[in-house]
XYZ file of N, CA, C and O in Angstrom:
688
model
N -147.367 79.550 -113.963
C -147.082 78.067 -113.237
C -147.398 77.406 -111.741
O -147.385 78.422 -110.533
N -147.888 76.936 -111.589
C -148.820 76.377 -110.243
C -147.363 75.245 -109.437
O -146.760 74.950 -109.931
N -147.056 76.007 -108.133
C -145.897 75.394 -107.325
C -146.710 74.083 -106.392
O -147.994 74.333 -106.175
N -145.899 73.324 -106.452
C -146.292 71.954 -105.725
C -146.293 72.606 -104.214
O -147.116 71.487 -103.339
N -145.069 72.986 -104.109
C -144.625 73.007 -102.495
C -144.560 74.330 -102.296
O -144.273 74.945 -103.046
N -145.545 75.105 -101.121
C -144.969 76.581 -101.344
C -145.035 77.040 -99.603
O -145.474 76.165 -99.157
N -144.711 78.021 -99.691
C -144.050 78.625 -98.214
C -145.474 79.232 -97.662
O -146.067 79.667 -98.279
N -144.968 79.438 -96.749
C -146.434 80.695 -95.705
C -146.157 81.733 -96.905
O -147.274 82.552 -97.038
N -144.684 82.466 -97.560
C -144.782 83.146 -97.836
C -145.923 83.293 -99.271
O -146.440 83.958 -99.666
N -145.511 82.085 -99.637
C -146.152 82.001 -101.353
C -147.762 81.765 -101.156
O -148.505 82.609 -101.433
N -147.922 81.188 -99.945
C -149.558 80.918 -99.885
C -150.247 82.857 -99.447
O -150.823 82.907 -99.832
N -149.273 83.581 -98.873
C -149.400 84.971 -98.304
C -149.586 85.569 -99.586
O -150.562 86.734 -99.556
N -149.307 85.410 -100.456
C -148.568 86.254 -101.506
C -149.999 85.280 -102.988
O -150.471 86.258 -103.947
N -150.028 84.273 -102.474
C -151.092 83.675 -103.647
C -152.431 82.619 -102.587
O -152.402 81.671 -102.653
N -153.198 83.312 -101.890
C -153.941 82.486 -101.232
C -154.492 81.734 -101.860
O -155.353 80.781 -101.290
N -155.176 82.098 -103.461
C -156.526 81.283 -103.676
C -155.617 80.026 -104.731
O -154.549 80.231 -105.256
N -156.291 78.757 -104.235
C -155.659 77.497 -104.981
C -156.749 77.342 -105.881
O -158.358 77.726 -105.270
N -156.674 76.329 -107.278
C -157.815 75.825 -107.523
C -158.636 75.067 -106.862
O -157.093 73.684 -106.617
N -159.862 74.790 -106.891
C -160.071 74.201 -105.821
C -159.987 72.322 -106.236
O -160.673 72.836 -107.614
N -160.116 71.548 -105.786
C -159.898 70.163 -106.051
C -161.286 69.511 -105.815
O -161.488 68.883 -106.644
N -162.285 70.191 -105.026
C -163.788 70.161 -104.326
C -164.166 70.680 -103.728
O -163.616 71.613 -103.491
N -165.399 71.017 -103.957
C -166.458 71.611 -103.088
C -166.021 71.388 -101.508
O -165.893 70.310 -101.030
N -166.244 72.383 -100.686
C -165.642 72.049 -99.186
C -167.069 72.689 -98.645
O -167.717 74.095 -98.514
N -168.355 71.721 -98.360
C -169.509 71.405 -98.333
C -169.717 71.584 -96.908
O -168.892 70.412 -95.827
N -170.161 72.477 -95.696
C -170.359 71.830 -94.594
C -171.069 70.940 -94.123
O -171.732 70.033 -94.675
N -170.823 70.454 -92.929
C -171.021 69.247 -92.374
C -172.715 69.502 -92.240
O -173.144 70.583 -91.889
N -173.643 68.279 -92.454
C -175.007 68.300 -92.775
C -175.663 69.316 -93.838
O -177.131 69.576 -93.473
N -175.006 69.802 -94.559
C -175.681 70.541 -95.895
C -175.409 69.498 -96.948
O -174.417 68.805 -97.490
N -176.732 69.331 -97.659
C -176.626 68.168 -98.695
C -175.851 69.241 -99.926
O -176.240 70.251 -100.198
N -174.376 68.219 -100.320
C -174.622 68.956 -101.701
C -175.121 69.268 -103.152
O -174.788 70.757 -103.371
N -176.143 68.787 -103.346
C -177.193 69.220 -104.465
C -177.343 70.995 -103.662
O -177.581 71.937 -104.609
N -178.111 70.638 -102.663
C -178.699 72.337 -102.117
C -177.414 73.243 -102.177
O -177.875 74.192 -102.595
N -176.341 72.879 -101.984
C -175.379 73.624 -101.615
C -174.767 74.346 -103.102
O -174.609 75.284 -103.192
N -174.352 73.278 -104.053
C -174.309 73.406 -105.886
C -175.821 74.632 -105.973
O -174.964 75.604 -106.648
N -176.881 74.561 -105.934
C -177.745 74.993 -106.338
C -177.594 76.599 -105.560
O -178.152 77.274 -106.532
N -176.845 76.608 -104.772
C -177.139 78.117 -104.245
C -175.643 78.750 -104.111
O -175.245 80.043 -103.216
N -174.973 78.112 -104.845
C -173.481 78.444 -104.749
C -173.592 80.258 -105.194
O -172.468 80.894 -104.477
N -174.096 80.432 -106.237
C -174.301 82.310 -106.700
C -174.431 82.825 -105.590
O -174.036 83.892 -105.244
N -175.525 82.485 -104.698
C -176.142 83.519 -103.747
C -175.326 83.818 -102.551
O -174.550 84.651 -101.814
N -174.358 82.347 -102.507
C -173.524 82.410 -101.239
C -172.332 83.351 -101.757
O -171.737 83.991 -100.841
N -172.073 83.151 -102.743
C -170.633 84.115 -103.471
C -171.297 85.388 -102.649
O -170.252 86.324 -102.783
N -172.525 85.842 -103.373
C -172.826 87.330 -103.670
C -172.700 87.556 -101.547
O -172.469 88.449 -101.798
N -173.352 86.717 -100.897
C -173.446 87.147 -99.324
C -171.706 86.979 -99.022
O -171.500 88.388 -98.031
N -170.833 86.256 -98.905
C -169.673 86.403 -98.822
C -169.180 87.895 -98.975
O -168.084 88.622 -98.688
N -169.841 87.839 -100.900
C -168.751 89.160 -101.320
C -169.086 90.623 -100.485
O -168.210 91.001 -100.033
N -170.857 90.650 -100.082
C -171.030 91.878 -99.576
C -170.651 91.605 -98.234
O -169.886 92.663 -97.683
N -170.140 90.657 -97.321
C -169.695 90.904 -96.183
C -168.323 90.965 -95.930
O -167.980 91.854 -95.122
N -167.451 90.668 -96.981
C -165.776 90.898 -96.883
C -166.091 92.143 -97.496
O -165.056 92.849 -97.070
N -166.387 92.767 -98.127
C -166.189 93.968 -98.593
C -166.720 95.205 -97.710
O -165.790 96.005 -97.127
N -167.958 94.835 -97.137
C -168.022 95.728 -95.644
C -166.758 95.941 -95.101
O -166.741 96.832 -94.288
N -166.690 94.114 -94.489
C -165.607 94.376 -93.048
C -164.471 94.978 -94.137
O -163.485 95.941 -93.301
N -163.768 94.965 -94.895
C -162.730 95.790 -95.610
C -162.933 97.408 -95.433
O -161.700 97.772 -95.645
N -164.225 97.714 -96.069
C -164.352 99.057 -95.834
C -164.166 99.254 -94.333
O -163.731 100.796 -94.316
N -164.292 98.826 -93.623
C -165.033 99.152 -91.980
C -163.285 99.327 -91.755
O -162.536 100.007 -90.845
N -162.217 98.138 -91.878
C -160.710 98.149 -91.616
C -160.562 99.160 -92.360
O -159.566 99.826 -91.517
N -160.379 99.735 -93.676
C -159.902 100.669 -94.561
C -159.786 101.790 -93.643
O -159.382 102.649 -93.223
N -161.019 101.946 -92.874
C -161.828 103.143 -92.428
C -160.753 103.369 -90.901
O -160.607 104.139 -90.824
N -161.017 102.060 -90.088
C -160.197 102.374 -89.036
C -158.960 102.584 -88.439
O -158.267 102.809 -88.014
N -158.358 101.934 -89.979
C -156.999 102.391 -90.008
C -156.194 103.205 -91.257
O -155.133 102.791 -91.641
N -157.112 104.048 -91.168
C -156.842 105.363 -92.194
C -156.218 105.014 -93.561
O -155.073 105.311 -93.691
N -156.529 103.825 -94.075
C -155.967 103.659 -95.289
C -155.188 102.549 -95.206
O -154.717 102.215 -96.706
N -154.054 101.851 -94.182
C -153.626 101.352 -94.365
C -154.022 100.043 -93.659
O -153.355 99.353 -92.535
N -154.335 99.265 -94.562
C -154.601 97.819 -94.414
C -153.565 96.632 -93.846
O -153.573 95.851 -93.239
N -152.444 97.039 -94.517
C -150.899 96.497 -93.954
C -150.851 96.460 -92.106
O -150.314 95.771 -91.543
N -151.205 97.588 -91.645
C -150.770 98.377 -90.551
C -151.749 97.189 -90.187
O -151.773 96.512 -88.844
N -153.389 97.076 -90.185
C -154.308 96.709 -90.031
C -153.711 94.363 -89.771
O -154.179 93.683 -88.930
N -153.354 94.518 -91.104
C -153.043 92.632 -91.218
C -152.036 92.669 -90.076
O -151.970 91.186 -89.286
N -150.599 93.466 -89.829
C -149.663 93.237 -89.093
C -150.298 93.051 -87.716
O -150.148 92.173 -86.944
N -151.175 94.362 -86.888
C -151.926 94.055 -85.355
C -152.224 93.305 -85.486
O -152.755 91.996 -84.657
N -153.443 92.192 -86.295
C -154.168 91.181 -86.071
C -153.299 89.993 -86.225
O -153.554 88.715 -85.494
N -151.927 89.711 -86.961
C -151.617 89.003 -86.508
C -150.455 88.782 -85.527
O -150.208 87.525 -85.072
N -150.587 89.743 -85.171
C -150.055 89.280 -83.373
C -151.147 89.451 -82.539
O -150.903 88.159 -81.735
N -152.120 89.975 -82.536
C -153.420 89.869 -81.672
C -153.710 88.387 -81.716
O -153.878 87.528 -80.450
N -153.619 87.596 -83.244
C -154.182 86.128 -83.326
C -152.816 85.258 -82.626
O -153.400 83.949 -82.027
N -151.753 85.373 -82.546
C -150.902 84.684 -82.053
C -150.414 85.249 -80.492
O -150.727 84.265 -79.829
N -150.776 85.877 -79.783
C -150.511 86.461 -78.615
C -151.902 85.595 -78.071
O -151.621 85.428 -76.302
N -153.101 85.486 -78.370
C -154.336 85.107 -77.844
C -154.405 83.636 -78.293
O -155.687 82.892 -77.860
N -153.319 82.777 -79.021
C -154.118 81.314 -79.517
C -154.143 80.501 -78.402
O -155.053 79.558 -78.187
N -153.575 80.551 -77.082
C -153.802 80.328 -75.525
C -155.181 80.124 -75.149
O -155.620 79.381 -73.883
N -155.502 81.144 -75.676
C -157.434 81.283 -74.945
C -158.236 80.719 -75.694
O -159.805 80.270 -74.793
N -158.358 80.158 -77.017
C -158.690 80.301 -77.568
C -158.486 79.279 -78.269
O -157.595 79.449 -79.261
N -159.046 77.626 -79.093
C -158.400 77.136 -80.034
C -159.366 76.031 -80.547
O -160.488 75.990 -79.478
N -159.558 75.863 -81.748
C -160.447 75.117 -82.248
C -161.146 73.469 -81.508
O -161.810 73.305 -81.776
N -159.903 73.051 -81.075
C -159.725 71.539 -80.593
C -160.077 71.963 -79.305
O -160.946 71.212 -79.173
N -159.720 72.878 -78.404
C -160.249 72.943 -77.480
C -161.201 73.859 -76.187
O -161.333 73.778 -75.411
N -161.589 74.812 -77.435
C -162.570 75.495 -76.984
C -161.522 77.059 -76.499
O -160.671 76.956 -76.317
N -162.920 77.527 -75.363
C -162.159 78.334 -74.869
C -161.534 78.048 -73.477
O -162.170 77.007 -73.083
N -160.846 78.357 -73.335
C -159.769 78.363 -72.297
C -159.971 78.979 -70.644
O -159.841 80.429 -70.990
N -160.464 78.511 -69.785
C -161.473 79.446 -68.700
C -159.983 80.403 -68.029
O -159.259 79.914 -68.137
N -160.480 81.279 -67.522
C -159.087 82.774 -66.924
C -159.769 81.805 -65.416
O -160.184 81.451 -65.034
N -158.362 81.205 -64.509
C -158.416 80.675 -63.108
C -158.173 81.956 -62.726
O -156.703 82.760 -63.437
N -158.658 82.375 -61.757
C -158.439 84.019 -60.863
C -157.330 83.745 -59.672
O -157.069 82.781 -59.288
N -156.347 84.639 -60.035
C -155.258 84.613 -59.897
C -154.164 84.333 -60.605
O -152.921 84.469 -60.016
N -154.593 83.341 -61.481
C -153.319 83.297 -62.580
C -153.317 83.591 -63.691
O -154.562 84.222 -64.220
N -152.924 84.562 -63.775
C -152.012 84.916 -65.207
C -151.851 84.347 -66.475
O -150.836 84.019 -65.971
N -152.692 84.348 -67.355
C -152.523 84.206 -68.543
C -151.290 84.898 -69.319
O -152.160 85.722 -70.078
N -150.329 84.492 -69.674
C -149.242 85.123 -70.333
C -149.828 84.739 -72.124
O -150.268 83.979 -72.089
N -149.671 85.865 -72.474
C -149.715 86.314 -74.342
C -148.683 85.647 -74.347
O -147.533 85.348 -74.431
N -149.253 85.201 -75.877
C -147.657 84.075 -76.516
C -147.398 85.616 -77.871
O -147.875 85.946 -78.663
N -146.080 85.909 -77.545
C -145.770 86.882 -77.980
C -144.994 86.593 -79.935
O -144.957 84.908 -79.904
N -144.597 87.351 -80.165
C -144.034 87.109 -82.108
C -143.294 88.011 -82.129
O -143.349 89.053 -81.660
N -142.515 87.867 -83.275
C -141.593 88.970 -83.935
C -141.405 89.127 -85.428
O -142.154 88.668 -85.713
N -140.652 90.203 -85.621
C -141.183 90.835 -86.794
C -141.008 89.787 -87.807
O -141.757 89.705 -88.893
N -139.957 88.757 -87.347
C -139.537 87.844 -88.685
C -141.037 86.395 -89.103
O -141.320 86.895 -90.064
N -141.374 86.503 -87.767
C -142.496 85.211 -87.673
C -143.639 85.860 -89.067
O -144.253 85.983 -89.395
N -144.309 87.027 -88.201
C -145.148 87.980 -88.809
C -144.713 88.369 -90.745
O -145.857 87.904 -90.995
N -143.603 88.455 -90.522
C -143.188 88.921 -92.365
C -143.626 87.378 -93.122
O -143.766 87.299 -94.173
N -143.286 86.688 -92.404
C -143.050 85.060 -93.133
C -144.050 84.389 -92.921
O -144.822 83.976 -94.418
N -145.040 85.109 -92.549
C -146.642 84.424 -92.441
C -147.363 85.300 -93.231
O -148.277 85.173 -94.324
N -147.378 86.404 -93.019
C -147.914 87.799 -93.941
C -147.136 87.709 -95.836
O -148.469 88.369 -96.269
N -146.061 87.498 -95.690
C -145.439 87.958 -97.196
C -145.138 89.303 -97.159
O -144.782 90.049 -98.027
N -145.602 89.891 -95.650
C -145.090 91.840 -96.175
C -143.651 91.548 -95.983
O -142.757 90.815 -94.950
N -142.488 92.387 -96.522
C -140.868 92.073 -96.642
C -141.243 92.892 -94.773
O -141.641 93.825 -93.666
N -139.928 92.469 -94.580
C -139.327 92.473 -92.749
C -139.061 93.895 -92.522
O -139.564 94.289 -91.613
N -138.958 94.554 -93.427
C -138.420 96.107 -93.328
C -139.893 96.877 -93.009
O -140.390 97.828 -92.181
N -140.976 96.353 -93.779
C -142.430 97.082 -93.735
C -142.728 96.930 -92.577
O -143.391 97.787 -91.826
N -142.502 95.524 -92.329
C -143.203 94.852 -90.877
C -142.564 95.444 -89.413
O -143.493 96.601 -88.958
N -141.331 96.319 -89.641
C -140.694 96.883 -88.552
C -140.812 98.305 -88.492
O -141.196 98.316 -87.825
N -141.584 99.252 -89.565
C -142.524 100.171 -89.550
C -143.611 100.413 -89.106
O -143.946 101.025 -88.398
N -144.348 99.537 -89.616
C -145.476 99.084 -88.962
C -145.372 99.070 -87.402
O -146.465 99.438 -86.628
N -144.560 98.151 -86.748
C -144.652 98.020 -85.535
C -144.608 99.147 -85.237
O -144.624 99.340 -83.810
N -143.514 99.825 -85.660
C -143.027 101.061 -84.591
C -143.974 101.999 -84.801
O -144.659 102.707 -83.875
N -145.133 102.360 -85.937
C -146.095 102.827 -85.886
C -147.500 102.388 -84.594
O -147.713 103.014 -84.051
N -147.826 101.177 -84.859
C -148.457 100.656 -83.778
C -147.508 100.361 -82.097
O -148.991 100.903 -81.028
N -146.620 100.600 -81.564
C -145.565 100.923 -80.830
C -146.176 102.658 -80.291
O -146.769 102.826 -79.100
N -146.340 103.161 -81.276
C -146.739 104.698 -80.897
C -147.837 104.661 -80.762
O -148.304 105.815 -79.782
N -148.980 103.709 -81.257
C -150.092 104.511 -81.306
C -150.466 103.826 -80.070
O -151.700 104.116 -79.142
N -149.753 103.087 -79.081
C -149.957 102.163 -77.995
C -150.767 100.960 -77.828
O -151.141 100.622 -77.003
N -150.815 100.713 -79.102
C -151.612 99.132 -79.281
C -150.438 97.896 -78.929
O -151.034 97.084 -78.936
N -149.450 98.273 -78.930
C -148.730 97.014 -78.941
C -147.475 97.272 -77.943
O -147.163 98.501 -77.854
N -147.016 96.440 -77.474
C -145.506 96.865 -76.617
C -144.283 95.640 -76.858
O -144.733 94.667 -77.348
N -142.943 96.538 -77.289
C -142.051 95.151 -77.092
C -141.681 94.624 -75.721
O -141.345 95.254 -74.799
N -141.324 93.642 -75.807
C -140.895 92.411 -74.706
C -139.330 92.853 -74.595
O -138.842 93.196 -75.775
N -139.075 92.229 -73.379
C -137.466 92.433 -73.142
C -136.548 91.424 -74.455
O -135.499 92.165 -75.106
N -137.351 90.569 -74.982
C -136.605 89.225 -75.898
C -136.620 90.036 -77.516
O -137.090 89.242 -77.896
N -137.193 91.361 -77.667
C -138.026 91.904 -79.023
C -138.561 90.987 -79.842
O -138.865 90.727 -81.089
N -139.706 90.687 -78.709
C -141.315 90.520 -79.039
C -142.509 91.265 -79.116
O -141.873 92.269 -78.403
N -143.413 90.709 -79.521
C -144.276 92.030 -79.454
C -145.711 91.256 -78.626
O -145.929 90.261 -79.408
N -146.287 91.944 -78.253
C -147.447 91.968 -77.750
C -148.474 92.947 -77.317
O -147.816 94.096 -77.743
N -150.021 92.848 -78.232
C -150.687 93.544 -77.874
C -151.134 93.983 -76.306
O -150.782 93.605 -75.275
N -151.815 95.587 -76.102
C -151.811 96.390 -74.917
C -153.411 95.945 -75.012
O -154.115 96.138 -75.686
N -153.610 96.358 -73.350
C -154.911 97.076 -72.950
C -155.886 97.534 -73.620
O -156.842 97.755 -74.047
N -154.900 98.540 -74.224
C -155.888 99.982 -74.839
C -156.144 99.040 -75.964
O -157.515 99.798 -76.745
N -155.999 98.189 -76.953
C -156.711 97.307 -78.007
C -158.275 96.973 -77.487
O -159.048 97.242 -78.651
N -158.661 96.775 -76.191
C -160.115 96.256 -76.065
C -160.668 97.867 -75.919
O -161.819 97.577 -76.183
N -159.942 98.515 -75.469
C -160.840 100.023 -75.478
C -161.003 100.754 -76.933
O -162.003 101.141 -77.289
N -160.213 100.403 -77.312
C -159.960 101.493 -78.920
C -160.716 100.693 -79.881
O -161.863 101.186 -80.708
N -161.224 99.406 -79.901
C -161.707 98.183 -80.708
C -163.079 97.964 -80.412
O -163.640 97.000 -81.005
N -163.289 98.230 -79.077
C -164.585 97.730 -78.660
C -165.742 97.528 -79.640
O -166.352 96.684 -79.982
N -166.330 99.041 -79.979
C -167.102 99.101 -81.087
C -166.964 98.505 -82.290
O -167.986 98.213 -83.073
N -165.839 98.675 -82.768
C -165.770 97.480 -84.176
C -165.869 96.425 -84.275
O -166.579 95.729 -84.801
N -165.341 95.939 -83.163
C -165.790 94.095 -82.654
C -166.781 94.085 -82.801
O -167.114 93.038 -83.067
N -167.415 94.898 -82.022
C -169.194 94.606 -81.664
C -169.934 94.664 -82.729
O -170.632 93.839 -83.761
N -169.494 95.271 -84.134
C -169.916 95.592 -85.542
C -169.179 94.759 -86.604
O -170.289 93.893 -86.932
N -168.304 93.930 -86.543
C -167.713 92.726 -86.961
C -168.445 91.632 -86.588
O -168.863 90.822 -87.589
N -168.466 91.527 -85.372
C -169.732 90.173 -84.588
C -171.288 90.299 -85.528
O -171.708 89.543 -85.622
N -171.934 91.296 -85.518
C -173.212 92.041 -85.395
C -173.201 91.500 -87.424
O -173.938 90.397 -87.722
N -172.575 91.724 -88.172
C -171.972 91.137 -89.318
C -171.992 90.307 -89.869
O -172.428 89.568 -90.788
N -170.868 89.648 -88.935
C -170.764 87.816 -88.930
C -171.774 87.558 -88.870
O -172.413 86.360 -90.042
N -172.505 87.452 -87.713
C -173.684 86.794 -87.463
C -174.868 87.005 -88.233
O -175.911 86.255 -88.080
N -175.412 88.137 -88.659
C -176.245 88.637 -89.536
C -176.335 87.719 -91.139
O -176.852 86.952 -91.655
N -174.732 87.802 -91.571
C -174.616 86.971 -92.882
C -174.490 85.375 -92.245
O -174.793 84.733 -93.464
N -173.723 84.983 -91.624
C -174.320 83.367 -91.272
C -175.954 83.036 -91.073
O -176.088 81.905 -91.429
N -176.510 84.219 -90.532
C -177.973 83.621 -90.930
C -178.265 83.491 -91.760
O -179.359 82.939 -92.355
N -178.476 84.375 -93.228
C -178.615 84.494 -94.475
C -177.925 83.415 -94.713
O -178.911 82.400 -95.710
N -176.763 82.771 -94.379
C -177.023 81.524 -95.349
C -176.696 80.176 -94.876
O -177.528 79.116 -95.541
N -177.735 80.446 -93.356
C -178.265 79.048 -92.931
C -179.280 79.286 -93.738
O -179.982 78.160 -93.466
N -179.918 80.554 -93.803
C -181.882 80.498 -94.039
C -181.457 79.941 -95.084
O -182.318 79.006 -96.032
N -180.627 79.685 -96.211
C -180.379 79.684 -97.796
C -180.060 78.185 -97.537
O -181.155 77.371 -98.233
N -179.572 77.831 -96.990
C -179.051 76.202 -97.113
C -180.019 75.679 -96.303
O -180.055 74.681 -96.585
N -180.417 75.787 -95.414
C -181.826 74.804 -94.901
C -183.270 74.919 -95.927
O -184.038 74.528 -95.411
N -183.521 76.034 -97.027
C -184.281 76.065 -98.047
C -184.706 74.722 -98.552
O -183.649 74.536 -99.135
């Protein structure tokens, strides 16, 4: 049974919804898009599978740990870039503070039980990838950039390669 009104936890548990219409990128002909939907699906499948495999390996099989860290990092870095304002320049001598988050907000947005989130937070702190603020909030540490630099480069390459393939198909 489909719910008409869904909470963040519902969306996390059931992220796909029945489409009401195709979501076609601007500048792309609906006919061209529709005629290549099958190959676009294959390219996205390959990209997502490759990324999930890389994450599974990077996090020793603990994709929940990956998701919790990703949510913290996404929240922490919101003020450095957003789609409406773009990149926010760093002003020399001015510290741009991270936006912290807590276990409850991570649980709410992901649908992961709060106790599981707390266990993952403890593990991430043991790894030195996050730290707890005095008001029981969490922020990523500088260690993240060092640990995941090559991983991020690989993801960027795969994303750009897939985007080029999709672009070539949609321009044909």
